[in-house]
Amino acid sequence: MWVGTDDNGVAMMELTRTGRSLSGSLDFTAIPKDNPTTTKSYHAAFTGSVDGTSVTLRIDGALGTVSSMSGTLTNSELNLHLPDSDGTMETLVMRPGTIEAYNKKVSAIQSRAGEALSDLQDAQAEQAQATADAETKRQIDEAAAKVGTAYSTLKDALASGADYATFETDIATARQDLGTTKSDADLVASQGPDDACVTAYTVQSDADTVQADADTVQADRDSLDWTITAIEDDVKALKDVWKAYQDAQALMPDYVPVVTHAGSVSSLKSGAAAAVSEMKRKGDGYVTTANGLADQASKIASTADAGAC
């Protein structure tokens, strides 16, 4: 019995020699070059001949494309020349051995393939983890970018604030029309019954104008609600993307993107709440003032009407 190894395999040959004729079987366990993570085993019977130290073996075909092998044979060593898949030749050196020796070498080959498989699996696991980490970072970065956008949108909205110029103009108009109401009411006392009654109607018309001015201020207040609603929507959007960012970032706590506004989001939301409260307070104040002017005008008109008609 002969046992030998090459770079990727181990072989065992049972050889019988009768004169110049050879026969026997060949077992070969090898690591394929295209897959170092496994082993393949072959068993084949052969016949052959010997001429001096030269031998030729004919294989039954179980070794794939290899149909014959040549080599040399001495009492202590059998060298077989094997064609490799890339067209080169390898020499398999075999010496007298035992089944136990062959099995031990097979175990070593299998262990080597097992280590290669383990290394491959480790590499695949590392690559999978790296891919997962990259995806997590991408999600965190994307969430952080959305926070940045929502933060800037709310900040710009608060910087723009509310335009109270229309309120001021309409309140000024209401005050002016109330002044007209008072002036016309003052005429009633100095006029005769007929003229006083006509003037009283004018005073009522003046008071109606002041009420129309108050209605315009209320419309201004309604328009202010659009600004308030937009800011509240911006606050909600910031809350939503901030929550999404926190959820994403929790998957990789040690990874922090460049821009998160982490220290400012809470402050900005508080500022927005205060700004909205102030807008409502100020807008409601204008409405209260306008309604007060309209009430004054209405009372003046009632007094003028009662005293003249």
Tab-separated table of C-alpha atoms in Angstrom, residues 17 43 58 68 77 93 118 140 236 253:
chain	number	residue	atom	x	y	z
A	17	ARG	CA	2.433	-6.432	-9.457
A	43	HIS	CA	-12.072	5.908	-6.040
A	58	ARG	CA	-4.750	3.294	-17.092
A	68	SER	CA	-3.814	7.523	-17.849
A	77	GLU	CA	8.870	5.472	-3.807
A	93	VAL	CA	4.969	11.320	-4.509
A	118	SER	CA	-15.040	28.958	8.604
A	140	ILE	CA	-29.331	57.824	10.227
A	236	LYS	CA	-45.278	68.718	14.041
A	253	PRO	CA	-25.763	54.785	19.282
